[in-house]
Amino acid sequence: MKHDKPRDGSGPAKEGKERPTLKTIAFMTGLGITTVSRALKDAPDIGAETKERVRMVARQLGYQPNRAGVRLRTGKTNVIALVLSIDEEIMGFSSQMVFGISEVLSGTPYHIVVTPHSHSKDPMQPVRYILDTGSADGVIISRIEPDDARVRLLTEQNMPFATHGRTDAGLVHPYHDFDNEAYARQAVQRLVARGRKRIALLQPPSKLTYYTHTRAGFLAGLREFGAEEVPLSVNIDTPLAEIRDAVEALMRSPAAPDGIICSSGSAAISVNAGIEAAGKRVGRDIDMVSKQSAPILNWIRPEIITASEDVRLAGRELAKAVIASIDGVAPDMLQSISQPVWDD
C-alpha cells in the first residue's frame, strides 16, 4: 500500500521533501519540542550538554527557523534589508559589502536580504516598501544625501537603520563612512610629490554628501600643496563609456591635466581607457590616483596610485550598528569613519 508509512509527522523529515522542524529535532534527540526550542534559544535552565546535542542535530539537519512563525510569535522578521545601488558596479564593491555584513550576521538570528536599486529611480521606493510591508527589522542604505528623505522617514517611523555615508542636516543617526575629505587631500599631496600641478577630479554627483567632503579635501590640497584644478565635465555616475570619451577629449585638448583623481575604482578603468585612447599613458604623461575596494586597478595598470577603501569593514560596521539600533542603543554611539589606506 502507498500509505503504509506514518503521515502525522511523528517521524523524522523525509530528506528532500520536508524542511526540518522543531518536531524533527525532538524526534532525533528524544527530547520534548519545548526543550528543543528553549535549547536553541540558549535558555539558562537548559544544560550545556543538552544545548550542544540539540544544536549539533539542528546543524546536521540544516534546520532554519520558519520566519513566518517567528514573526507571528515575536513580531520580528529576523531580516536586515540592504538597499544597494548596483549601477555599472564592476569593482566588487557590492559583494564586499555583503560579505562584511554576512560575517556579523552569521553569529546572530538575522539574515540579510539584498534589495538592488538603481540610482536613476526613486530612492524612496524600496524604503517605503520595507516600511509598508514590515518585511525587515532593520535597514541599511547607501548613497546618502545631506538632507536625506529616507533617513527622515526611517527616523519618523522608528525603524532601526544604519547608513553608508553621513547626512549634514542635523540628523543624528547610525552610520559608517569613509573619510573622503582625507582621501582627496592626500591624493593631491601624492600627485604634487610627483611634480604634477594641473589636476582634474572625477568627483561624486553633487547631490550626495560625500561630494562636499571630497571637494573640501581636494580644494584644501590644491591650496596647501600649490596646484590648480582642471575642470572635468563628468562625474562617477556618468555612464562609463561617456567618462572614457570625456577624458579622451580632455587629454587631447591644450588644457590637458597632468594629474587626475578618481572617486570610484570602476570609473578609474574608464579614465585609464580615455587616457590611452588619447595616445597618453599613466605614469608618463599623467599620474592617476584612485580609490579601490579590491586590488584590481594595480593589475590593470600598476602605475595607478591607489588607496584602499575597506568596504568589507564598512559592511561589518553597518551590520553591528543596525543590530545595536534594534537593541535600543543611542544613534550617536553608532557612528564610525574609516581612513584611506595607501597601497604604496
mmCIF file of C-alpha atoms in Angstrom:
data_model
loop_
_atom_site.group_PDB
_atom_site.id
_atom_site.type_symbol
_atom_site.label_atom_id
_atom_site.label_comp_id
_atom_site.label_asym_id
_atom_site.label_seq_id
_atom_site.Cartn_x
_atom_site.Cartn_y
_atom_site.Cartn_z
ATOM 1 C CA MET A 1 0.000 0.000 0.000
ATOM 2 C CA LYS A 2 1.181 3.526 -0.718
ATOM 3 C CA HIS A 3 0.045 4.785 2.691
ATOM 4 C CA ASP A 4 1.739 2.257 4.954
ATOM 5 C CA LYS A 5 4.123 4.926 6.376
ATOM 6 C CA PRO A 6 3.128 7.429 9.063
ATOM 7 C CA ARG A 7 1.643 10.660 7.725
ATOM 8 C CA ASP A 8 1.260 12.521 11.012
ATOM 9 C CA GLY A 9 4.809 13.978 11.054
ATOM 10 C CA SER A 10 5.815 11.937 14.114
ATOM 11 C CA GLY A 11 8.902 10.556 12.368
ATOM 12 C CA PRO A 12 11.912 12.417 11.062
ATOM 13 C CA ALA A 13 11.535 14.570 7.974
ATOM 14 C CA LYS A 14 11.911 12.757 4.684
ATOM 15 C CA GLU A 15 15.067 14.022 3.023
ATOM 16 C CA GLY A 16 14.417 16.420 0.164
ATOM 17 C CA LYS A 17 10.664 16.636 0.762
ATOM 18 C CA GLU A 18 10.060 18.292 4.118
ATOM 19 C CA ARG A 19 12.043 21.034 5.800
ATOM 20 C CA PRO A 20 13.273 20.039 9.280
ATOM 21 C CA THR A 21 11.229 21.450 12.143
ATOM 22 C CA LEU A 22 11.446 21.539 15.936
ATOM 23 C CA LYS A 23 9.430 18.304 15.905
ATOM 24 C CA THR A 24 12.106 16.705 13.686
ATOM 25 C CA ILE A 25 14.874 17.680 16.103
ATOM 26 C CA ALA A 26 12.794 16.485 19.048
ATOM 27 C CA PHE A 27 12.320 13.081 17.382
ATOM 28 C CA MET A 28 16.036 12.763 16.613
ATOM 29 C CA THR A 29 17.164 13.747 20.125
ATOM 30 C CA GLY A 30 14.396 12.100 22.151
ATOM 31 C CA LEU A 31 13.611 15.457 23.787
ATOM 32 C CA GLY A 32 10.376 17.401 24.010
ATOM 33 C CA ILE A 33 9.626 20.137 21.495
ATOM 34 C CA THR A 34 9.623 22.808 24.210
ATOM 35 C CA THR A 35 13.034 21.662 25.448
ATOM 36 C CA VAL A 36 14.430 21.768 21.897
ATOM 37 C CA SER A 37 13.022 25.256 21.342
ATOM 38 C CA ARG A 38 14.488 26.576 24.582
ATOM 39 C CA ALA A 39 17.841 24.912 23.912
ATOM 40 C CA LEU A 40 18.081 26.645 20.540
ATOM 41 C CA LYS A 41 17.294 29.949 22.265
ATOM 42 C CA ASP A 42 20.125 29.333 24.773
ATOM 43 C CA ALA A 43 17.693 29.316 27.718
ATOM 44 C CA PRO A 44 19.606 29.378 31.051
ATOM 45 C CA ASP A 45 17.613 26.488 32.539
ATOM 46 C CA ILE A 46 18.758 24.057 29.804
ATOM 47 C CA GLY A 47 22.029 22.233 30.416
ATOM 48 C CA ALA A 48 25.083 22.882 28.250
ATOM 49 C CA GLU A 49 25.290 19.253 27.126
ATOM 50 C CA THR A 50 21.649 19.255 26.029
ATOM 51 C CA LYS A 51 22.106 22.545 24.152
ATOM 52 C CA GLU A 52 25.116 21.203 22.302
ATOM 53 C CA ARG A 53 23.307 17.967 21.362
ATOM 54 C CA VAL A 54 20.303 19.919 20.047
ATOM 55 C CA ARG A 55 22.492 22.350 18.093
ATOM 56 C CA MET A 56 24.505 19.512 16.574
ATOM 57 C CA VAL A 57 21.376 17.760 15.329
ATOM 58 C CA ALA A 58 19.960 21.085 14.075
ATOM 59 C CA ARG A 59 23.147 21.717 12.084
ATOM 60 C CA GLN A 60 23.161 18.206 10.653
ATOM 61 C CA LEU A 61 19.555 18.556 9.538
ATOM 62 C CA GLY A 62 20.068 22.047 8.123
ATOM 63 C CA TYR A 63 17.373 23.415 10.417
ATOM 64 C CA GLN A 64 16.352 27.070 9.963
ATOM 65 C CA PRO A 65 13.602 28.774 11.985
ATOM 66 C CA ASN A 66 10.444 29.397 9.986
ATOM 67 C CA ARG A 67 10.403 33.169 9.534
ATOM 68 C CA ALA A 68 6.647 33.366 9.257
ATOM 69 C CA GLY A 69 6.314 31.518 12.547
ATOM 70 C CA VAL A 70 8.944 33.669 14.229
ATOM 71 C CA ARG A 71 7.125 36.796 13.087
ATOM 72 C CA LEU A 72 3.790 35.544 14.406
ATOM 73 C CA ARG A 73 5.290 34.710 17.803
ATOM 74 C CA THR A 74 7.614 37.668 18.285
ATOM 75 C CA GLY A 75 6.589 40.362 15.819
ATOM 76 C CA LYS A 76 10.104 40.165 14.325
ATOM 77 C CA THR A 77 11.268 39.034 10.894
ATOM 78 C CA ASN A 78 14.956 38.441 11.745
ATOM 79 C CA VAL A 79 15.724 40.177 8.438
ATOM 80 C CA ILE A 80 18.126 43.051 7.781
ATOM 81 C CA ALA A 81 17.352 44.707 4.435
ATOM 82 C CA LEU A 82 20.304 46.075 2.455
ATOM 83 C CA VAL A 83 19.225 48.593 -0.189
ATOM 84 C CA LEU A 84 22.175 48.653 -2.572
ATOM 85 C CA SER A 85 22.848 50.518 -5.801
ATOM 86 C CA ILE A 86 24.296 48.244 -8.471
ATOM 87 C CA ASP A 87 24.716 50.632 -11.407
ATOM 88 C CA GLU A 88 27.750 49.629 -13.500
ATOM 89 C CA GLU A 89 29.397 48.054 -10.452
ATOM 90 C CA ILE A 90 32.451 46.132 -11.668
ATOM 91 C CA MET A 91 34.942 46.505 -8.837
ATOM 92 C CA GLY A 92 33.438 44.166 -6.240
ATOM 93 C CA PHE A 93 32.014 46.934 -4.044
ATOM 94 C CA SER A 94 28.611 45.290 -3.630
ATOM 95 C CA SER A 95 29.961 41.803 -2.943
ATOM 96 C CA GLN A 96 32.470 43.115 -0.391
ATOM 97 C CA MET A 97 29.678 44.982 1.406
ATOM 98 C CA VAL A 98 27.511 41.849 1.505
ATOM 99 C CA PHE A 99 30.438 39.711 2.735
ATOM 100 C CA GLY A 100 31.126 42.127 5.579
ATOM 101 C CA ILE A 101 27.510 42.248 6.689
ATOM 102 C CA SER A 102 27.198 38.465 6.466
ATOM 103 C CA GLU A 103 30.269 37.984 8.677
ATOM 104 C CA VAL A 104 28.473 39.769 11.516
ATOM 105 C CA LEU A 105 25.010 38.318 10.916
ATOM 106 C CA SER A 106 26.311 34.738 10.835
ATOM 107 C CA GLY A 107 26.502 34.749 14.617
ATOM 108 C CA THR A 108 23.003 36.165 15.096
ATOM 109 C CA PRO A 109 19.404 35.181 14.270
ATOM 110 C CA TYR A 110 19.387 37.795 11.496
ATOM 111 C CA HIS A 111 19.574 37.218 7.751
ATOM 112 C CA ILE A 112 20.426 39.697 5.013
ATOM 113 C CA VAL A 113 18.019 40.399 2.162
ATOM 114 C CA VAL A 114 19.527 42.498 -0.638
ATOM 115 C CA THR A 115 17.244 44.932 -2.446
ATOM 116 C CA PRO A 116 19.005 46.030 -5.662
ATOM 117 C CA HIS A 117 18.222 49.597 -6.627
ATOM 118 C CA SER A 118 19.211 51.895 -9.471
ATOM 119 C CA HIS A 119 20.259 55.431 -8.587
ATOM 120 C CA SER A 120 18.202 56.660 -11.547
ATOM 121 C CA LYS A 121 14.973 55.505 -9.858
ATOM 122 C CA ASP A 122 13.059 56.968 -6.896
ATOM 123 C CA PRO A 123 15.299 56.274 -3.868
ATOM 124 C CA MET A 124 12.259 56.338 -1.543
ATOM 125 C CA GLN A 125 10.567 53.383 -3.240
ATOM 126 C CA PRO A 126 12.476 50.477 -1.639
ATOM 127 C CA VAL A 127 12.381 52.114 1.803
ATOM 128 C CA ARG A 128 8.635 52.720 1.604
ATOM 129 C CA TYR A 129 8.105 49.103 0.539
ATOM 130 C CA ILE A 130 10.053 47.788 3.532
ATOM 131 C CA LEU A 131 8.119 50.037 5.903
ATOM 132 C CA ASP A 132 4.720 49.270 4.348
ATOM 133 C CA THR A 133 5.222 45.502 4.356
ATOM 134 C CA GLY A 134 7.094 45.214 7.659
ATOM 135 C CA SER A 135 9.494 42.916 5.816
ATOM 136 C CA ALA A 136 12.591 43.731 7.893
ATOM 137 C CA ASP A 137 13.641 44.543 11.442
ATOM 138 C CA GLY A 138 16.366 46.901 10.274
ATOM 139 C CA VAL A 139 17.590 48.628 7.115
ATOM 140 C CA ILE A 140 20.974 49.575 5.659
ATOM 141 C CA ILE A 141 21.034 52.261 2.960
ATOM 142 C CA SER A 142 23.775 53.977 0.959
ATOM 143 C CA ARG A 143 24.224 56.964 -1.391
ATOM 144 C CA ILE A 144 23.347 59.375 1.385
ATOM 145 C CA GLU A 145 22.301 62.960 0.688
ATOM 146 C CA PRO A 146 22.920 65.930 3.036
ATOM 147 C CA ASP A 147 19.217 66.135 3.937
ATOM 148 C CA ASP A 148 18.188 62.581 3.090
ATOM 149 C CA ALA A 149 14.423 61.989 2.946
ATOM 150 C CA ARG A 150 14.946 58.267 3.590
ATOM 151 C CA VAL A 151 16.774 58.975 6.831
ATOM 152 C CA ARG A 152 13.994 61.312 7.963
ATOM 153 C CA LEU A 153 11.298 58.759 7.109
ATOM 154 C CA LEU A 154 13.074 55.854 8.825
ATOM 155 C CA THR A 155 13.622 58.025 11.907
ATOM 156 C CA GLU A 156 9.973 59.137 11.983
ATOM 157 C CA GLN A 157 8.794 55.532 11.647
ATOM 158 C CA ASN A 158 11.166 54.332 14.413
ATOM 159 C CA MET A 159 12.703 51.798 12.052
ATOM 160 C CA PRO A 160 16.228 50.800 13.138
ATOM 161 C CA PHE A 161 18.712 51.588 10.380
ATOM 162 C CA ALA A 162 22.298 52.477 9.535
ATOM 163 C CA THR A 163 23.689 54.389 6.584
ATOM 164 C CA HIS A 164 26.824 54.027 4.481
ATOM 165 C CA GLY A 165 27.628 57.719 4.468
ATOM 166 C CA ARG A 166 26.524 60.713 6.519
ATOM 167 C CA THR A 167 23.801 63.331 6.374
ATOM 168 C CA ASP A 168 24.510 67.012 7.014
ATOM 169 C CA ALA A 169 21.230 68.467 8.246
ATOM 170 C CA GLY A 170 21.315 67.954 11.999
ATOM 171 C CA LEU A 171 20.055 64.373 11.750
ATOM 172 C CA VAL A 172 21.643 62.119 14.369
ATOM 173 C CA HIS A 173 21.679 58.536 13.075
ATOM 174 C CA PRO A 174 23.885 55.413 12.946
ATOM 175 C CA TYR A 175 26.398 55.423 10.108
ATOM 176 C CA HIS A 176 29.728 54.224 8.833
ATOM 177 C CA ASP A 177 31.609 56.389 6.362
ATOM 178 C CA PHE A 178 34.904 56.589 4.508
ATOM 179 C CA ASP A 179 36.930 59.775 5.074
ATOM 180 C CA ASN A 180 36.684 61.148 1.543
ATOM 181 C CA GLU A 181 37.976 64.545 2.642
ATOM 182 C CA ALA A 182 41.224 62.988 3.858
ATOM 183 C CA TYR A 183 41.420 60.833 0.714
ATOM 184 C CA ALA A 184 41.101 63.771 -1.692
ATOM 185 C CA ARG A 185 43.592 65.957 0.179
ATOM 186 C CA GLN A 186 46.144 63.142 0.421
ATOM 187 C CA ALA A 187 45.617 62.320 -3.263
ATOM 188 C CA VAL A 188 46.577 65.871 -4.243
ATOM 189 C CA GLN A 189 49.621 65.623 -1.992
ATOM 190 C CA ARG A 190 50.801 62.447 -3.741
ATOM 191 C CA LEU A 191 50.346 63.934 -7.200
ATOM 192 C CA VAL A 192 52.219 67.122 -6.326
ATOM 193 C CA ALA A 193 55.018 64.986 -4.854
ATOM 194 C CA ARG A 194 55.409 63.544 -8.375
ATOM 195 C CA GLY A 195 55.666 67.009 -9.889
ATOM 196 C CA ARG A 196 52.034 67.269 -11.032
ATOM 197 C CA LYS A 197 50.429 70.718 -10.797
ATOM 198 C CA ARG A 198 47.326 70.658 -13.049
ATOM 199 C CA ILE A 199 44.883 68.225 -11.509
ATOM 200 C CA ALA A 200 41.405 67.056 -12.559
ATOM 201 C CA LEU A 201 38.913 65.461 -10.184
ATOM 202 C CA LEU A 202 36.392 62.813 -11.218
ATOM 203 C CA GLN A 203 34.065 63.504 -8.338
ATOM 204 C CA PRO A 204 30.799 62.125 -6.939
ATOM 205 C CA PRO A 205 27.490 63.655 -8.100
ATOM 206 C CA SER A 206 26.781 66.910 -6.269
ATOM 207 C CA LYS A 207 23.568 65.623 -4.636
ATOM 208 C CA LEU A 208 25.481 63.182 -2.400
ATOM 209 C CA THR A 209 27.055 64.227 0.907
ATOM 210 C CA TYR A 210 30.436 62.796 0.099
ATOM 211 C CA TYR A 211 30.668 65.175 -2.878
ATOM 212 C CA THR A 212 31.032 68.000 -0.341
ATOM 213 C CA HIS A 213 33.607 66.046 1.670
ATOM 214 C CA THR A 214 35.587 65.159 -1.478
ATOM 215 C CA ARG A 215 35.542 68.728 -2.812
ATOM 216 C CA ALA A 216 36.607 70.144 0.550
ATOM 217 C CA GLY A 217 39.608 67.823 0.719
ATOM 218 C CA PHE A 218 40.517 68.434 -2.931
ATOM 219 C CA LEU A 219 40.410 72.232 -2.639
ATOM 220 C CA ALA A 220 42.325 72.144 0.640
ATOM 221 C CA GLY A 221 45.003 70.031 -1.062
ATOM 222 C CA LEU A 222 45.261 72.412 -4.020
ATOM 223 C CA ARG A 223 45.762 75.366 -1.671
ATOM 224 C CA GLU A 224 48.187 73.593 0.648
ATOM 225 C CA PHE A 225 50.377 71.964 -1.970
ATOM 226 C CA GLY A 226 50.254 74.606 -4.701
ATOM 227 C CA ALA A 227 48.302 73.029 -7.550
ATOM 228 C CA GLU A 228 45.388 74.120 -9.746
ATOM 229 C CA GLU A 229 42.186 72.399 -10.859
ATOM 230 C CA VAL A 230 41.462 71.351 -14.426
ATOM 231 C CA PRO A 231 37.646 71.054 -14.681
ATOM 232 C CA LEU A 232 36.179 67.712 -15.752
ATOM 233 C CA SER A 233 32.626 67.718 -17.128
ATOM 234 C CA VAL A 234 31.586 64.221 -15.933
ATOM 235 C CA ASN A 235 31.177 62.534 -12.535
ATOM 236 C CA ILE A 236 31.277 58.950 -11.296
ATOM 237 C CA ASP A 237 27.553 58.449 -12.018
ATOM 238 C CA THR A 238 28.073 59.258 -15.705
ATOM 239 C CA PRO A 239 27.897 56.107 -17.876
ATOM 240 C CA LEU A 240 31.350 54.558 -18.155
ATOM 241 C CA ALA A 241 31.546 54.974 -21.936
ATOM 242 C CA GLU A 242 30.827 58.706 -21.588
ATOM 243 C CA ILE A 243 33.523 59.058 -18.908
ATOM 244 C CA ARG A 244 36.011 57.456 -21.303
ATOM 245 C CA ASP A 245 35.042 59.816 -24.139
ATOM 246 C CA ALA A 246 35.163 62.920 -21.912
ATOM 247 C CA VAL A 247 38.622 62.026 -20.586
ATOM 248 C CA GLU A 248 39.914 61.312 -24.091
ATOM 249 C CA ALA A 249 38.673 64.715 -25.285
ATOM 250 C CA LEU A 250 40.234 66.461 -22.279
ATOM 251 C CA MET A 251 43.574 64.694 -22.765
ATOM 252 C CA ARG A 252 43.637 65.757 -26.428
ATOM 253 C CA SER A 253 42.951 69.399 -25.561
ATOM 254 C CA PRO A 254 45.544 72.134 -24.869
ATOM 255 C CA ALA A 255 44.212 72.264 -21.274
ATOM 256 C CA ALA A 256 45.058 68.618 -20.548
ATOM 257 C CA PRO A 257 45.808 67.889 -16.879
ATOM 258 C CA ASP A 258 48.974 66.156 -15.706
ATOM 259 C CA GLY A 259 47.208 64.540 -12.746
ATOM 260 C CA ILE A 260 43.741 63.116 -12.116
ATOM 261 C CA ILE A 261 41.943 61.867 -9.003
ATOM 262 C CA CYS A 262 39.098 59.314 -9.206
ATOM 263 C CA SER A 263 36.396 58.862 -6.582
ATOM 264 C CA SER A 264 35.474 55.410 -7.900
ATOM 265 C CA GLY A 265 37.513 52.360 -8.840
ATOM 266 C CA SER A 266 35.078 51.345 -11.574
ATOM 267 C CA ALA A 267 35.208 54.805 -13.131
ATOM 268 C CA ALA A 268 39.023 54.760 -12.961
ATOM 269 C CA ILE A 269 39.035 51.954 -15.532
ATOM 270 C CA SER A 270 37.176 54.256 -17.936
ATOM 271 C CA VAL A 271 39.519 57.137 -17.122
ATOM 272 C CA ASN A 272 42.544 54.983 -17.956
ATOM 273 C CA ALA A 273 40.905 53.908 -21.226
ATOM 274 C CA GLY A 274 40.288 57.549 -22.138
ATOM 275 C CA ILE A 275 43.890 58.498 -21.392
ATOM 276 C CA GLU A 276 45.214 55.682 -23.563
ATOM 277 C CA ALA A 277 42.736 56.461 -26.362
ATOM 278 C CA ALA A 278 44.287 59.942 -26.493
ATOM 279 C CA GLY A 279 47.712 58.367 -27.001
ATOM 280 C CA LYS A 280 48.864 59.157 -23.459
ATOM 281 C CA ARG A 281 49.968 56.862 -20.674
ATOM 282 C CA VAL A 282 49.523 56.831 -16.893
ATOM 283 C CA GLY A 283 52.851 57.168 -15.123
ATOM 284 C CA ARG A 284 54.435 59.006 -18.052
ATOM 285 C CA ASP A 285 52.197 61.796 -19.372
ATOM 286 C CA ILE A 286 49.841 61.890 -16.408
ATOM 287 C CA ASP A 287 49.567 60.365 -12.955
ATOM 288 C CA MET A 288 46.303 58.988 -11.608
ATOM 289 C CA VAL A 289 45.057 58.403 -8.074
ATOM 290 C CA SER A 290 42.001 56.267 -7.332
ATOM 291 C CA LYS A 291 40.142 54.585 -4.520
ATOM 292 C CA GLN A 292 39.528 50.872 -4.842
ATOM 293 C CA SER A 293 37.727 48.222 -2.805
ATOM 294 C CA ALA A 294 39.658 45.329 -4.407
ATOM 295 C CA PRO A 295 43.239 45.323 -5.796
ATOM 296 C CA ILE A 296 42.169 45.246 -9.423
ATOM 297 C CA LEU A 297 43.438 48.605 -10.673
ATOM 298 C CA ASN A 298 47.021 47.674 -9.861
ATOM 299 C CA TRP A 299 46.668 44.571 -12.033
ATOM 300 C CA ILE A 300 45.381 46.654 -14.949
ATOM 301 C CA ARG A 301 47.874 49.489 -14.624
ATOM 302 C CA PRO A 302 50.460 49.192 -11.816
ATOM 303 C CA GLU A 303 51.339 52.882 -12.237
ATOM 304 C CA ILE A 304 47.990 53.986 -10.776
ATOM 305 C CA ILE A 305 48.357 55.320 -7.227
ATOM 306 C CA THR A 306 45.680 53.602 -5.152
ATOM 307 C CA ALA A 307 44.083 53.919 -1.749
ATOM 308 C CA SER A 308 42.094 51.024 -0.339
ATOM 309 C CA GLU A 309 38.588 51.639 0.932
ATOM 310 C CA ASP A 310 37.765 48.667 3.139
ATOM 311 C CA VAL A 311 34.169 48.027 2.095
ATOM 312 C CA ARG A 312 34.118 44.690 3.892
ATOM 313 C CA LEU A 313 34.907 46.562 7.110
ATOM 314 C CA ALA A 314 32.130 49.006 6.263
ATOM 315 C CA GLY A 315 29.702 46.093 5.943
ATOM 316 C CA ARG A 316 30.727 44.748 9.342
ATOM 317 C CA GLU A 317 30.388 48.157 10.990
ATOM 318 C CA LEU A 318 26.980 48.768 9.417
ATOM 319 C CA ALA A 319 25.677 45.347 10.474
ATOM 320 C CA LYS A 320 26.831 45.906 14.050
ATOM 321 C CA ALA A 321 25.297 49.379 14.061
ATOM 322 C CA VAL A 322 21.878 48.294 12.804
ATOM 323 C CA ILE A 323 21.693 45.363 15.263
ATOM 324 C CA ALA A 324 22.655 47.691 18.111
ATOM 325 C CA SER A 325 19.993 50.128 16.910
ATOM 326 C CA ILE A 326 17.414 47.313 17.026
ATOM 327 C CA ASP A 327 18.575 46.662 20.599
ATOM 328 C CA GLY A 328 17.957 50.292 21.536
ATOM 329 C CA VAL A 329 21.489 51.738 21.592
ATOM 330 C CA ALA A 330 21.518 55.531 21.091
ATOM 331 C CA PRO A 331 22.345 56.543 17.482
ATOM 332 C CA ASP A 332 25.201 58.863 18.448
ATOM 333 C CA MET A 333 27.006 55.791 19.837
ATOM 334 C CA LEU A 334 26.782 54.015 16.477
ATOM 335 C CA GLN A 335 28.855 56.248 14.211
ATOM 336 C CA SER A 336 32.264 55.408 12.704
ATOM 337 C CA ILE A 337 34.616 56.654 9.980
ATOM 338 C CA SER A 338 37.421 54.675 8.334
ATOM 339 C CA GLN A 339 40.585 56.187 6.870
ATOM 340 C CA PRO A 340 42.146 55.620 3.440
ATOM 341 C CA VAL A 341 44.968 53.057 3.411
ATOM 342 C CA TRP A 342 47.508 53.839 0.715
ATOM 343 C CA ASP A 343 48.854 50.910 -1.227
ATOM 344 C CA ASP A 344 52.285 52.387 -1.940
#
